[in-house]
Short mmCIF file of C-alpha atoms in Angstrom, two decimals:
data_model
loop_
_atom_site.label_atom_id
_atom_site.label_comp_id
_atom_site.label_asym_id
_atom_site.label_seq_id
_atom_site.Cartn_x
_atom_site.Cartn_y
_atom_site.Cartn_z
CA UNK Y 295 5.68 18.78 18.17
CA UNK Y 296 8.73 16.87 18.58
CA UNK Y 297 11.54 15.52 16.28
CA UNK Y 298 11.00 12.71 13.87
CA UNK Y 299 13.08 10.35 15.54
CA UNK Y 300 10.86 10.72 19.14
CA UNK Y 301 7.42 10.31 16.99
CA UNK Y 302 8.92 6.88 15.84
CA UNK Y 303 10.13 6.14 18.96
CA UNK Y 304 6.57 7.46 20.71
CA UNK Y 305 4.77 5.77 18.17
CA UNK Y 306 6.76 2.19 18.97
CA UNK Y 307 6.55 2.10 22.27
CA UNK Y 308 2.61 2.86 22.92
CA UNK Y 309 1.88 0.15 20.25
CA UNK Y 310 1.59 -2.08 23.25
CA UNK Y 311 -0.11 -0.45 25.27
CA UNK Y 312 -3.10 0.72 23.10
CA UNK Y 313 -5.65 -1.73 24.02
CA UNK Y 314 -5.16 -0.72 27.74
CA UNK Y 315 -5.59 2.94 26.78
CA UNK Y 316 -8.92 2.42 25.01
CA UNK Y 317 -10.45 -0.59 24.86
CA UNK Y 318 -9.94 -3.99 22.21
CA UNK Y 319 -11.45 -2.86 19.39
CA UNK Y 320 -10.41 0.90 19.07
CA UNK Y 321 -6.86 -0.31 19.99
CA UNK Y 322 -6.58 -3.16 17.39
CA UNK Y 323 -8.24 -0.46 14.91
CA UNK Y 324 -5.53 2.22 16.04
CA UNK Y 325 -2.48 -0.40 16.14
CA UNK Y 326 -3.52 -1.52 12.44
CA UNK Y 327 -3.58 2.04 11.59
CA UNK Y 328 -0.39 3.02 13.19
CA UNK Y 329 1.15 -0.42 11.86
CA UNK Y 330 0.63 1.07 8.50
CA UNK Y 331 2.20 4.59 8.88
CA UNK Y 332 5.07 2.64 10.40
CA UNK Y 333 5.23 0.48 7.51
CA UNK Y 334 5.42 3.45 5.03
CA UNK Y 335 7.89 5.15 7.71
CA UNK Y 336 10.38 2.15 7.26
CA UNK Y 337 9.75 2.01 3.23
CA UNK Y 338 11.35 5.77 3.45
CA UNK Y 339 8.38 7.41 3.27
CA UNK Y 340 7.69 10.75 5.23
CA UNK Y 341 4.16 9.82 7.29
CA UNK Y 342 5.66 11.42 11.02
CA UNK Y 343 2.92 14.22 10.78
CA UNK Y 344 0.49 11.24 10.26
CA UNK Y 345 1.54 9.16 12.66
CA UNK Y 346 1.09 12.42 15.53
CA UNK Y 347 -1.85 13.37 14.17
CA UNK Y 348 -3.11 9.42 15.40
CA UNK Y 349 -1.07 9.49 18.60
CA UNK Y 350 -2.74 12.84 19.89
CA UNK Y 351 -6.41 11.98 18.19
CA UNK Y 352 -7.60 10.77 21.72
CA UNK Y 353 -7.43 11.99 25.22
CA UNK Y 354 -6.09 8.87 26.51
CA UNK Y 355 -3.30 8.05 23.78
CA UNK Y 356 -2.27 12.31 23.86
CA UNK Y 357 -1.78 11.77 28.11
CA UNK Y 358 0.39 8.55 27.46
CA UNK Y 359 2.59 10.55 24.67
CA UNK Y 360 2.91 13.51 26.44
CA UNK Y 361 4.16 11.38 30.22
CA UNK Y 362 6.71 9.27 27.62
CA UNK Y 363 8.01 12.37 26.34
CA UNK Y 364 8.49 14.04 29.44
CA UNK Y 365 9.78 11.10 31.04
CA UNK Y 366 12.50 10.36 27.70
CA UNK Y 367 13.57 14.43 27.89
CA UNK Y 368 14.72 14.16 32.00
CA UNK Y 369 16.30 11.42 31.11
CA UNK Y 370 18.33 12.48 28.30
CA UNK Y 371 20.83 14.91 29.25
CA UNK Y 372 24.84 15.86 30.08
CA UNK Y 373 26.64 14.61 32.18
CA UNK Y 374 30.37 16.35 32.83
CA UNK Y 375 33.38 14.20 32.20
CA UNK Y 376 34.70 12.95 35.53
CA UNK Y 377 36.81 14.23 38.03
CA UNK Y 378 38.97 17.74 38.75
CA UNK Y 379 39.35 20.13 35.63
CA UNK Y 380 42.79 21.79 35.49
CA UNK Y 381 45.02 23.64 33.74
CA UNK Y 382 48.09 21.92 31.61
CA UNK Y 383 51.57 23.95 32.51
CA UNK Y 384 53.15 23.91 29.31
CA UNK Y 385 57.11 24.59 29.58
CA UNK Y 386 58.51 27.65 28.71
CA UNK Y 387 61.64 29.24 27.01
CA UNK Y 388 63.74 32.19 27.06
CA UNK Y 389 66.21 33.91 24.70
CA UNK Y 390 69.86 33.56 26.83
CA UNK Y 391 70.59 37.22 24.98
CA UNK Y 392 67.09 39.04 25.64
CA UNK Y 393 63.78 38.59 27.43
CA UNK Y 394 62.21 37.01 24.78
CA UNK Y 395 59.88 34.11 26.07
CA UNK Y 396 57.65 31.63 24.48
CA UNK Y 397 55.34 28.82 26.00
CA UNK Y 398 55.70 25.55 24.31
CA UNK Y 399 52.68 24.96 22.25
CA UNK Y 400 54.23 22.50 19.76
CA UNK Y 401 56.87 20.34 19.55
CA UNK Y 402 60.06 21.27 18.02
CA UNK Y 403 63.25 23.72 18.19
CA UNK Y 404 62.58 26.82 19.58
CA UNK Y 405 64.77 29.92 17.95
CA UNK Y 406 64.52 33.96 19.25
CA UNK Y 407 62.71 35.52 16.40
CA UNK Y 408 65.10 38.50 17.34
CA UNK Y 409 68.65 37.20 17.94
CA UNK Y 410 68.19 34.23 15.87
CA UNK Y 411 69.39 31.67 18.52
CA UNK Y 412 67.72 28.34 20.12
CA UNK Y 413 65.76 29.13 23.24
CA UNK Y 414 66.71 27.93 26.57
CA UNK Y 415 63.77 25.90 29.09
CA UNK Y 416 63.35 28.07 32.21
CA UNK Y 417 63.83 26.03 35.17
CA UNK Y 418 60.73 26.10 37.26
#
């Protein structure tokens, strides 16, 4: 079974498609059925179990829910943010009086936690 949202979203889009998949009169009967669970869906009311139960009763109806759902899953997916991924060089100081360095990870005054004194960029 699948997530509340897909049954909705299962159950909406083979509304249409119901009298193809099993005749007028079973598909009218199933669409007023399924109109009602939807109805009591929208009024807050927690009728997903119901409405699967209905969308799987027949063989016809559980092969149409089952291609939609496959089709819907490849097509939901990640996609990686365009182009190269690199590193950032951040700059990076040294203590004039010892070899005390420090990449730049903020922005502000940089002081030697040993000699007390501002840090100096090293030239790259």
């Amino acid at each position: 079974m699948t997530d509340n949202f897909s049954i909705l979203e299962t159950a909406l889009a083979i509304r249409p498609h119901l009298s193809q998949l099993l005749g007028a009169e079973a598909g009218e009967q199933m669409r007023q059925e399924l109109d009602e669970l939807l109805q009591q869906a929208q009024a807050g009311e927690s009728v997903e179990d119901s409405i699967w139960e209905l969308l799987t009763d027949t063989r016809a109806t559980r092969n149409w829910v089952t291609q939609f759902q496959d089709r819907n899953a490849t097509q939901k997916g990640y996609s990686s943010l365009p182009g190269k991924i690199s590193d950032i060089s951040a700059p990076e100081f040294k203590c004039p009086l010892c070899d005390y360095t420090m990449s730049r990870a903020r922005i502000g005054r940089f002081i030697c936690k040993v000699h007390d004194v501002p840090l100096e960029p090293i030239q790259a």
